[in-house]
mmCIF file with all atom_site columns, C-alpha atoms in Angstrom:
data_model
loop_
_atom_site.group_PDB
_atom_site.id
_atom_site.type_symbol
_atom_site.label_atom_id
_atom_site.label_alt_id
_atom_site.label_comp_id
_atom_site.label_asym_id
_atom_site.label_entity_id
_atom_site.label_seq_id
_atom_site.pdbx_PDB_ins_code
_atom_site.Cartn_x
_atom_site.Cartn_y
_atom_site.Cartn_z
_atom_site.occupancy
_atom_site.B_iso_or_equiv
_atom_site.pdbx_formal_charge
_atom_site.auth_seq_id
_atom_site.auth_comp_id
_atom_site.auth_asym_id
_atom_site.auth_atom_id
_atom_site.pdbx_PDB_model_num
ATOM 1   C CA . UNK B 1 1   ? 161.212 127.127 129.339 1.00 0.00 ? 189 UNK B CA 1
ATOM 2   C CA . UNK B 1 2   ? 159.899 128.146 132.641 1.00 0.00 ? 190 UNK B CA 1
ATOM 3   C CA . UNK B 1 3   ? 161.374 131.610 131.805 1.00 0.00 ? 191 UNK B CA 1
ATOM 4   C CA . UNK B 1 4   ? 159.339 131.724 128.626 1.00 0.00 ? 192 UNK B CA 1
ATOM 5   C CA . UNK B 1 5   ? 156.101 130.741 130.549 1.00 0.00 ? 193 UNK B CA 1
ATOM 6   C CA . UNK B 1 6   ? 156.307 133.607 132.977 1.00 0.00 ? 194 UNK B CA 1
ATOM 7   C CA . UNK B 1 7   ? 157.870 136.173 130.316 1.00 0.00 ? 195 UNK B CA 1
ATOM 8   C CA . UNK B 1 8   ? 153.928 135.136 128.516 1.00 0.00 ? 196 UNK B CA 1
ATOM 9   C CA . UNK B 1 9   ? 152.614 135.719 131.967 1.00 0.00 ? 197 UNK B CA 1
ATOM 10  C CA . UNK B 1 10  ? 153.458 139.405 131.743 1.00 0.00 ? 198 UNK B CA 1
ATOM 11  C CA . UNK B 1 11  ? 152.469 139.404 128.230 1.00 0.00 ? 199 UNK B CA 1
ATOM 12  C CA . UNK B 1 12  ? 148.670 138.219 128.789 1.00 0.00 ? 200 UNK B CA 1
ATOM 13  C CA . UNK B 1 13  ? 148.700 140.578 131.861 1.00 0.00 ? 201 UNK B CA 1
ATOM 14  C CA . UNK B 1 14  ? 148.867 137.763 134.420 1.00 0.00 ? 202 UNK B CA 1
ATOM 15  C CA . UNK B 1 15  ? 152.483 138.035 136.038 1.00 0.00 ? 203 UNK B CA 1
ATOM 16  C CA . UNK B 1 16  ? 150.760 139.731 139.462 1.00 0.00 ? 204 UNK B CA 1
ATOM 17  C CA . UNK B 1 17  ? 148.228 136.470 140.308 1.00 0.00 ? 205 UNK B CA 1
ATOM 18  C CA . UNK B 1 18  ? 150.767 133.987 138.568 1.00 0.00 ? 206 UNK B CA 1
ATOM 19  C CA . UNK B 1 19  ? 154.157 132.616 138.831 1.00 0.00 ? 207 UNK B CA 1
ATOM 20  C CA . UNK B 1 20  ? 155.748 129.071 137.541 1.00 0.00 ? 208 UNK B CA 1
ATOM 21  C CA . UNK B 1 21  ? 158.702 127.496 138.968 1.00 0.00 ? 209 UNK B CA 1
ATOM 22  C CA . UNK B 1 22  ? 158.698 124.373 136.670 1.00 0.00 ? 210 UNK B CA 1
ATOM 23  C CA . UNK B 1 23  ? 157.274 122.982 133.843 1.00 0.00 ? 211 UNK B CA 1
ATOM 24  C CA . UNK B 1 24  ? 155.649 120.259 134.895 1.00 0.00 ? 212 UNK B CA 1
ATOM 25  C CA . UNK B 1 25  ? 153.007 122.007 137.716 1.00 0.00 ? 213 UNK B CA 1
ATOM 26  C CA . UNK B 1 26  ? 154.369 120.306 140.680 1.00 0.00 ? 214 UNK B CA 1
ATOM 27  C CA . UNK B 1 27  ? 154.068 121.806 143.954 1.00 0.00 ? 215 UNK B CA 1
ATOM 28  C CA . UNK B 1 28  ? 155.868 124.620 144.987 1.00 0.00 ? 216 UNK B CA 1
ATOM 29  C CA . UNK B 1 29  ? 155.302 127.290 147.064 1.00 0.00 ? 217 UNK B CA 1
ATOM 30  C CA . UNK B 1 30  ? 156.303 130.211 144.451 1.00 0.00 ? 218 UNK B CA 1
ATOM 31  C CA . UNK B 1 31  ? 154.255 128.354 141.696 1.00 0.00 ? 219 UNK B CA 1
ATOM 32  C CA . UNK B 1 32  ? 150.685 129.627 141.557 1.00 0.00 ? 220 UNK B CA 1
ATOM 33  C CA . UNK B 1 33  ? 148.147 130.487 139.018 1.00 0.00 ? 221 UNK B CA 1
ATOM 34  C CA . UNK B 1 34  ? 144.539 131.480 140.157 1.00 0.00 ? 222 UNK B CA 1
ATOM 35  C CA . UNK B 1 35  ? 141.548 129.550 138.140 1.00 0.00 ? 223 UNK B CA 1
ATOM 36  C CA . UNK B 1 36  ? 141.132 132.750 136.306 1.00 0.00 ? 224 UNK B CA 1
ATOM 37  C CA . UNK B 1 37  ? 144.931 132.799 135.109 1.00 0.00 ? 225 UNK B CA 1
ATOM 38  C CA . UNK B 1 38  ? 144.221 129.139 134.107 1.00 0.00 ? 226 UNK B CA 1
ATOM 39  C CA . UNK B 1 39  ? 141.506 130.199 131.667 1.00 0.00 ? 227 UNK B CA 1
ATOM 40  C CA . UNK B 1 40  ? 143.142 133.117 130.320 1.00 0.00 ? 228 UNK B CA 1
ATOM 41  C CA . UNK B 1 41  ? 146.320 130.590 129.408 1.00 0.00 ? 229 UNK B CA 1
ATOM 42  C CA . UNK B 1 42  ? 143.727 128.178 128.060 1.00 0.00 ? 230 UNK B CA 1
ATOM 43  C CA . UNK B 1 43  ? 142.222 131.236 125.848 1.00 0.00 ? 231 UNK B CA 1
ATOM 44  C CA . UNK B 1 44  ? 145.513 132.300 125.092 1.00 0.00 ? 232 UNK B CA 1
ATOM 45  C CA . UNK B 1 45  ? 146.812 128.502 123.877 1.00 0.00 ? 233 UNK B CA 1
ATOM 46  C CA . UNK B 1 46  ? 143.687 128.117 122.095 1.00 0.00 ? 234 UNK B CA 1
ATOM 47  C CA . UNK B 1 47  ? 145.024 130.426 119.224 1.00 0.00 ? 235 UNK B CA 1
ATOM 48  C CA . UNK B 1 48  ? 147.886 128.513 118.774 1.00 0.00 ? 236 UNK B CA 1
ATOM 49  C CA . UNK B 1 49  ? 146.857 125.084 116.073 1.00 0.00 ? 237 UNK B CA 1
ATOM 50  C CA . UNK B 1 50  ? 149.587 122.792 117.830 1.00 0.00 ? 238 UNK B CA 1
ATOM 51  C CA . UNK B 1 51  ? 148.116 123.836 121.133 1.00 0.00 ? 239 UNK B CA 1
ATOM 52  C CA . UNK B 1 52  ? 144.404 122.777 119.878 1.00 0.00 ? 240 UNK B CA 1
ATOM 53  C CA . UNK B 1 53  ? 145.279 119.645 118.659 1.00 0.00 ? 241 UNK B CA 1
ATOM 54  C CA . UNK B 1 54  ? 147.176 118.916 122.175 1.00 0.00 ? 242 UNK B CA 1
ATOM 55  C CA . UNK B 1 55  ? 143.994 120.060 123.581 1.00 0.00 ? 243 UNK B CA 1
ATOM 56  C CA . UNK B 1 56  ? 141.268 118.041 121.728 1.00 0.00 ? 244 UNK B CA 1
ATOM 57  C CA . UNK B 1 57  ? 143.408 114.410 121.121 1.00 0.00 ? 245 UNK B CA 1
ATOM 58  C CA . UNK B 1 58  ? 141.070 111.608 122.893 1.00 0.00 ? 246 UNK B CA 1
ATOM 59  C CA . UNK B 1 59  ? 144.422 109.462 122.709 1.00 0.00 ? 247 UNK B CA 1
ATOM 60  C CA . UNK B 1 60  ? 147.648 109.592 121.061 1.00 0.00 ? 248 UNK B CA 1
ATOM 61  C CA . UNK B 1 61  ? 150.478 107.058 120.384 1.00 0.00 ? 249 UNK B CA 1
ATOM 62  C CA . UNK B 1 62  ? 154.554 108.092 121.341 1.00 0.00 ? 250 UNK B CA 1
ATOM 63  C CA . UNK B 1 63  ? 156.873 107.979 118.982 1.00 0.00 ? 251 UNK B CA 1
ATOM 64  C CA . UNK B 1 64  ? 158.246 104.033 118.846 1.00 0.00 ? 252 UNK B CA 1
ATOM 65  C CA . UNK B 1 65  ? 161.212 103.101 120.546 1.00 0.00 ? 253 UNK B CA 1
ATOM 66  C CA . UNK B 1 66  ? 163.439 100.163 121.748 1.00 0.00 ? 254 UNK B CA 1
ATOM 67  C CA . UNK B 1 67  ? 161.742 99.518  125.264 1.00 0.00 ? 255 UNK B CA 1
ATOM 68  C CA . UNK B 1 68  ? 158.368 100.076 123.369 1.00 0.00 ? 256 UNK B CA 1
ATOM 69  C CA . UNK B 1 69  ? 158.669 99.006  119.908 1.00 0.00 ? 257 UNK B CA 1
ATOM 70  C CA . UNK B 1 70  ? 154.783 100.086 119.511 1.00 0.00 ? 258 UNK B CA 1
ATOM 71  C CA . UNK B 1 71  ? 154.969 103.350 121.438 1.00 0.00 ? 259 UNK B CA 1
ATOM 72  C CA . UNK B 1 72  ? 152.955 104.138 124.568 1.00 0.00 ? 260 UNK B CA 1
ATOM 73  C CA . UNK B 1 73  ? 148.923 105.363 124.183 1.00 0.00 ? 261 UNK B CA 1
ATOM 74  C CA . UNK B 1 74  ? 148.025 108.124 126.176 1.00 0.00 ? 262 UNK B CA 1
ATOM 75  C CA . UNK B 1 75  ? 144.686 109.098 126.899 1.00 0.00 ? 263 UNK B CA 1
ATOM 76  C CA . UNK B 1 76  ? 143.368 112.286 127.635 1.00 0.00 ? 264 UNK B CA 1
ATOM 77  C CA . UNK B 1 77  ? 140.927 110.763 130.417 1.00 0.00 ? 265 UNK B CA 1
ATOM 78  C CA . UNK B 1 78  ? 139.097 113.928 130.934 1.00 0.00 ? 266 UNK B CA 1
ATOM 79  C CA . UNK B 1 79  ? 137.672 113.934 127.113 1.00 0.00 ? 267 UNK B CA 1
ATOM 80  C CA . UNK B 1 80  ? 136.712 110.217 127.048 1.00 0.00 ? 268 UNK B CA 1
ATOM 81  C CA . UNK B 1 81  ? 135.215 110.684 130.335 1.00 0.00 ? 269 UNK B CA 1
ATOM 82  C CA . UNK B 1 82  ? 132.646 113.606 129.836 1.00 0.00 ? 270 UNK B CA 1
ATOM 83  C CA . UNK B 1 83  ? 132.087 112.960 126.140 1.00 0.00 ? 271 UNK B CA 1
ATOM 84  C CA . UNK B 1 84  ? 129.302 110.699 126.790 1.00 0.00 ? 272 UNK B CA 1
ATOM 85  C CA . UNK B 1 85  ? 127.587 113.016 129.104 1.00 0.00 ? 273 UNK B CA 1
ATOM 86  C CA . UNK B 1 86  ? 124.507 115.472 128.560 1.00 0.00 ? 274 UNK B CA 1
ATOM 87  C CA . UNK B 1 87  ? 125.826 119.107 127.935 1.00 0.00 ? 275 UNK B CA 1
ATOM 88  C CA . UNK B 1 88  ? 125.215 121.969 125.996 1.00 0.00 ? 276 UNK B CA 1
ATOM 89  C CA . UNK B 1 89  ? 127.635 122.064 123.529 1.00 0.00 ? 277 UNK B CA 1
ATOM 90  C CA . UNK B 1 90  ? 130.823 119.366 123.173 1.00 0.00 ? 278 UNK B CA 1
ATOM 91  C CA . UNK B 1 91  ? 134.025 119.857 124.978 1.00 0.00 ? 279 UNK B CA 1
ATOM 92  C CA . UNK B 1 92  ? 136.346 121.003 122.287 1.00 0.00 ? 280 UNK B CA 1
ATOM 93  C CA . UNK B 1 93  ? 139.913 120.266 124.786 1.00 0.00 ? 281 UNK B CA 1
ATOM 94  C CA . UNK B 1 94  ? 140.778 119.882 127.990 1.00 0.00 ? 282 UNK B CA 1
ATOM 95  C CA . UNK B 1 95  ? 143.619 119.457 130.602 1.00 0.00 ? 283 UNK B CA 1
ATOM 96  C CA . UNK B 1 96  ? 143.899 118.039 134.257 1.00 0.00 ? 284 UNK B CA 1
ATOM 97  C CA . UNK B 1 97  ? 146.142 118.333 136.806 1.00 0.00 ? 285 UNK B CA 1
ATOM 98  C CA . UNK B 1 98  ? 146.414 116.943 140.315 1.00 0.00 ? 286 UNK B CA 1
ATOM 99  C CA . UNK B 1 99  ? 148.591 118.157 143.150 1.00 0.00 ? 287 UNK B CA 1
ATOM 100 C CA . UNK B 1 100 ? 147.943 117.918 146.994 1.00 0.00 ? 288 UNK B CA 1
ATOM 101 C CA . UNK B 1 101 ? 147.609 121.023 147.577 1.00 0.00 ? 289 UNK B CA 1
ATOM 102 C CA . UNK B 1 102 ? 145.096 121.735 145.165 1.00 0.00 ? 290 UNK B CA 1
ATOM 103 C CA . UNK B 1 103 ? 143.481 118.366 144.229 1.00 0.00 ? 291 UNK B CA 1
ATOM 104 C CA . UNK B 1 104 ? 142.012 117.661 141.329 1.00 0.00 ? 292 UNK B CA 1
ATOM 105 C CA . UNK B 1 105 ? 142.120 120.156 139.056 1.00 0.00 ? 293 UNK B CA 1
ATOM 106 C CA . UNK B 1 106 ? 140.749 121.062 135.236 1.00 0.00 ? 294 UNK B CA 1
ATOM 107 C CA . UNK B 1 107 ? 140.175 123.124 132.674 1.00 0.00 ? 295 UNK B CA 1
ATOM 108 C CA . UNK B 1 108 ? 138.602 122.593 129.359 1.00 0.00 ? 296 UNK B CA 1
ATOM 109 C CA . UNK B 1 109 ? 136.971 124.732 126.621 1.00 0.00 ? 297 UNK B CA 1
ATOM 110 C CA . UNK B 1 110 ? 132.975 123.861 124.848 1.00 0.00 ? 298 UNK B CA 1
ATOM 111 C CA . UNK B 1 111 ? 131.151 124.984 121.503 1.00 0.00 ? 299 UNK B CA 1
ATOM 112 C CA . UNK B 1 112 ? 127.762 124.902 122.277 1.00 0.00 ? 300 UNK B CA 1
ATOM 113 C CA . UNK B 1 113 ? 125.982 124.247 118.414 1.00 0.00 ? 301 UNK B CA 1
ATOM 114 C CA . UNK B 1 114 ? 124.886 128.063 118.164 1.00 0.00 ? 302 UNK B CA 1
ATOM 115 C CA . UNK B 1 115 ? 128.414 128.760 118.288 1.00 0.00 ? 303 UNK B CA 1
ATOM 116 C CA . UNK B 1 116 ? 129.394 130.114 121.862 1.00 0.00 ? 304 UNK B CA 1
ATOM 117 C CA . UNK B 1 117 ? 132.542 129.522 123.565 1.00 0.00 ? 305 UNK B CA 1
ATOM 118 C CA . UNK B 1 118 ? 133.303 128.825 127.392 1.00 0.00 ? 306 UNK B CA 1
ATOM 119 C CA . UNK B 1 119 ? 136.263 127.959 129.235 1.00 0.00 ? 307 UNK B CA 1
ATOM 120 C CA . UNK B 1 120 ? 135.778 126.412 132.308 1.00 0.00 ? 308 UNK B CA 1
ATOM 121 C CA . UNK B 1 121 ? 138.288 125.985 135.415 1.00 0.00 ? 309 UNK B CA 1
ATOM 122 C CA . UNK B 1 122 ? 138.075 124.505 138.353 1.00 0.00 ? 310 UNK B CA 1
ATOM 123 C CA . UNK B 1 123 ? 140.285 123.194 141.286 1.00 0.00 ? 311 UNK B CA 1
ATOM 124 C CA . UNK B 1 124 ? 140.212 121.213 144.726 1.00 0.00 ? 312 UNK B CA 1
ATOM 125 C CA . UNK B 1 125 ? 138.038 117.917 143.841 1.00 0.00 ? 313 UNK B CA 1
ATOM 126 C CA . UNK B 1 126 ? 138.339 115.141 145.548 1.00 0.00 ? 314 UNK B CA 1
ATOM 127 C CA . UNK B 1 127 ? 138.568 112.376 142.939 1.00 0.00 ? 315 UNK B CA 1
ATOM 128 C CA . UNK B 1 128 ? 139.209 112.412 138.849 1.00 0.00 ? 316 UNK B CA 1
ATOM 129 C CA . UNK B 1 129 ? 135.575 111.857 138.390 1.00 0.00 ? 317 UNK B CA 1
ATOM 130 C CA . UNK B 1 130 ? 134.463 114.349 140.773 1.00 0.00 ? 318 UNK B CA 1
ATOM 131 C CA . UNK B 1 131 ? 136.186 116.730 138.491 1.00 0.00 ? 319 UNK B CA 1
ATOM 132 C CA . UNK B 1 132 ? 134.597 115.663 135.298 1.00 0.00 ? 320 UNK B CA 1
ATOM 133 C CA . UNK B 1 133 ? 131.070 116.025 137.260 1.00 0.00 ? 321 UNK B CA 1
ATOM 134 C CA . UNK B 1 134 ? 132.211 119.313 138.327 1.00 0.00 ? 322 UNK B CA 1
ATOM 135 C CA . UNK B 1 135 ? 132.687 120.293 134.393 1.00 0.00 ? 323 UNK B CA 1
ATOM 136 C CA . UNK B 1 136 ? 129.121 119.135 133.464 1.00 0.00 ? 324 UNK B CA 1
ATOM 137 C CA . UNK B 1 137 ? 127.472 120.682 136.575 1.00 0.00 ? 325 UNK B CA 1
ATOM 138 C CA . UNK B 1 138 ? 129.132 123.858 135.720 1.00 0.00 ? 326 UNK B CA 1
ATOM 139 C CA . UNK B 1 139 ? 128.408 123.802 131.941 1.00 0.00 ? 327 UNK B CA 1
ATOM 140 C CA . UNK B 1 140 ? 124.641 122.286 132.153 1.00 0.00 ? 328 UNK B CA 1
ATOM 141 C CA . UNK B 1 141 ? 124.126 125.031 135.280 1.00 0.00 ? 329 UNK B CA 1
ATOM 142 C CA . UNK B 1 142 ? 125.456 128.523 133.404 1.00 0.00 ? 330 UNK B CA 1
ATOM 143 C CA . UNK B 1 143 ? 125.676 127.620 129.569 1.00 0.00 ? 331 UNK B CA 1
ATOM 144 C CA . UNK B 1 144 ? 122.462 128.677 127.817 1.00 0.00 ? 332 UNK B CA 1
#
Protein backbone atom coordinates (compact mmCIF):
# COMPACT_ATOMS: atom_id res chain seq x y z
CA UNK A 1 0.00 0.00 0.00
CA UNK A 2 2.61 2.42 0.97
CA UNK A 3 4.23 1.56 -2.42
CA UNK A 4 1.05 2.54 -4.20
CA UNK A 5 0.87 5.90 -2.25
CA UNK A 6 4.28 7.06 -3.34
CA UNK A 7 4.05 5.38 -6.97
CA UNK A 8 0.67 8.28 -6.99
CA UNK A 9 3.19 10.65 -5.57
CA UNK A 10 5.16 10.61 -8.80
CA UNK A 11 2.04 10.48 -10.69
CA UNK A 12 0.49 13.92 -9.31
CA UNK A 13 4.09 15.32 -9.61
CA UNK A 14 4.75 15.31 -5.86
CA UNK A 15 7.49 12.49 -5.29
CA UNK A 16 10.39 15.48 -4.81
CA UNK A 17 8.49 17.37 -1.55
CA UNK A 18 6.82 13.95 -0.48
CA UNK A 19 7.59 10.58 0.73
CA UNK A 20 5.39 7.94 2.97
CA UNK A 21 6.81 5.27 4.99
CA UNK A 22 3.45 3.91 6.36
CA UNK A 23 0.01 4.09 6.02
CA UNK A 24 -1.12 5.32 8.91
CA UNK A 25 0.99 8.99 9.05
CA UNK A 26 2.97 8.24 12.05
CA UNK A 27 6.17 9.82 12.59
CA UNK A 28 9.05 9.07 10.75
CA UNK A 29 11.80 10.79 9.66
CA UNK A 30 11.58 9.73 5.76
CA UNK A 31 7.74 10.41 5.87
CA UNK A 32 6.95 13.96 4.81
CA UNK A 33 4.46 15.75 2.76
CA UNK A 34 4.52 19.66 2.63
CA UNK A 35 0.87 21.42 3.22
CA UNK A 36 0.88 21.96 -0.45
CA UNK A 37 1.36 18.09 -1.23
CA UNK A 38 -1.51 17.65 1.31
CA UNK A 39 -3.90 19.68 -0.85
CA UNK A 40 -2.89 18.40 -4.07
CA UNK A 41 -3.70 14.62 -2.52
CA UNK A 42 -6.92 16.10 -1.17
CA UNK A 43 -7.68 17.51 -4.90
CA UNK A 44 -6.53 14.46 -6.28
CA UNK A 45 -8.90 12.06 -3.79
CA UNK A 46 -11.64 14.35 -4.37
CA UNK A 47 -12.24 12.76 -7.90
CA UNK A 48 -12.50 9.55 -6.61
CA UNK A 49 -16.71 8.96 -5.18
CA UNK A 50 -15.47 6.44 -2.37
CA UNK A 51 -12.90 9.01 -1.41
CA UNK A 52 -15.78 11.86 -1.12
CA UNK A 53 -17.98 10.00 0.82
CA UNK A 54 -14.89 9.12 3.31
CA UNK A 55 -14.39 12.75 3.19
CA UNK A 56 -17.85 14.29 3.93
CA UNK A 57 -19.35 11.32 6.60
CA UNK A 58 -20.22 13.41 9.97
CA UNK A 59 -20.20 9.77 11.59
CA UNK A 60 -20.24 6.31 10.50
CA UNK A 61 -21.00 2.92 12.19
CA UNK A 62 -18.23 -0.35 11.75
CA UNK A 63 -19.28 -3.23 10.51
CA UNK A 64 -20.86 -5.41 13.71
CA UNK A 65 -18.90 -7.87 15.35
CA UNK A 66 -18.60 -10.23 18.41
CA UNK A 67 -16.79 -7.75 20.91
CA UNK A 68 -19.24 -5.05 19.49
CA UNK A 69 -22.38 -6.59 18.49
CA UNK A 70 -23.58 -2.86 17.46
CA UNK A 71 -20.37 -1.75 15.77
CA UNK A 72 -18.26 1.23 16.86
CA UNK A 73 -19.44 5.13 15.72
CA UNK A 74 -16.83 7.16 14.51
CA UNK A 75 -17.00 10.69 14.17
CA UNK A 76 -15.32 12.83 11.93
CA UNK A 77 -14.80 15.59 14.78
CA UNK A 78 -13.48 18.14 12.45
CA UNK A 79 -17.00 18.33 10.39
CA UNK A 80 -19.26 18.39 13.50
CA UNK A 81 -17.00 20.86 14.93
CA UNK A 82 -16.88 23.74 12.27
CA UNK A 83 -20.31 23.02 10.81
CA UNK A 84 -21.95 25.31 13.12
CA UNK A 85 -19.61 28.09 12.48
CA UNK A 86 -19.95 31.33 10.20
CA UNK A 87 -18.14 30.72 6.78
CA UNK A 88 -18.45 31.34 3.34
CA UNK A 89 -19.45 28.37 1.86
CA UNK A 90 -19.90 24.72 3.85
CA UNK A 91 -17.06 22.38 4.35
CA UNK A 92 -17.75 19.68 1.87
CA UNK A 93 -14.84 16.94 3.77
CA UNK A 94 -12.20 17.01 5.81
CA UNK A 95 -9.32 15.05 7.53
CA UNK A 96 -7.06 15.56 10.70
CA UNK A 97 -4.09 14.30 11.79
CA UNK A 98 -1.93 14.78 14.86
CA UNK A 99 1.70 13.87 15.34
CA UNK A 100 4.36 15.56 17.65
CA UNK A 101 6.24 16.72 15.37
CA UNK A 102 3.78 18.50 13.52
CA UNK A 103 0.77 18.99 15.87
CA UNK A 104 -2.40 19.33 14.91
CA UNK A 105 -2.89 19.10 11.58
CA UNK A 106 -5.94 19.44 8.77
CA UNK A 107 -7.13 19.67 5.66
CA UNK A 108 -10.57 20.03 4.34
CA UNK A 109 -12.25 21.20 1.09
CA UNK A 110 -15.55 24.20 0.95
CA UNK A 111 -18.28 25.14 -1.77
CA UNK A 112 -18.97 28.51 -1.20
CA UNK A 113 -22.98 28.87 -2.72
CA UNK A 114 -21.67 30.65 -6.03
CA UNK A 115 -19.93 27.56 -6.63
CA UNK A 116 -16.09 28.01 -5.84
CA UNK A 117 -13.89 25.46 -4.49
CA UNK A 118 -10.96 25.73 -1.83
CA UNK A 119 -8.85 23.34 -0.17
CA UNK A 120 -7.39 24.37 2.81
CA UNK A 121 -4.25 22.86 4.80
CA UNK A 122 -2.76 23.61 7.65
CA UNK A 123 -0.30 22.14 10.29
CA UNK A 124 1.38 22.79 13.83
CA UNK A 125 -1.76 23.83 16.16
CA UNK A 126 -1.70 23.45 19.41
CA UNK A 127 -5.04 21.86 20.30
CA UNK A 128 -7.99 20.05 18.03
CA UNK A 129 -9.97 23.17 18.33
CA UNK A 130 -7.26 25.46 17.56
CA UNK A 131 -7.23 23.70 14.28
CA UNK A 132 -10.85 24.00 13.48
CA UNK A 133 -10.43 27.94 14.32
CA UNK A 134 -7.53 27.91 12.12
CA UNK A 135 -9.95 26.52 9.15
CA UNK A 136 -12.57 29.30 9.69
CA UNK A 137 -9.97 32.10 10.13
CA UNK A 138 -8.44 31.00 6.96
CA UNK A 139 -11.70 30.54 4.97
CA UNK A 140 -13.68 33.77 6.44
CA UNK A 141 -10.04 35.78 5.86
CA UNK A 142 -9.28 34.75 1.88
CA UNK A 143 -12.66 33.21 0.54
CA UNK A 144 -14.69 35.90 -1.23
Amino acid sequence: FVALKNEKLDELGLSDTAHFTNATGLYDENHHCTPTDMAAILKAALQYKTCREVLQARTYTTRKTKKHPEGILISNWFLRRIEDKPLPGDVMGAKTGFVKESGNCAASYLVTEDGGHYICVTGWSTSAWRCIYDHVDIYNGYVP
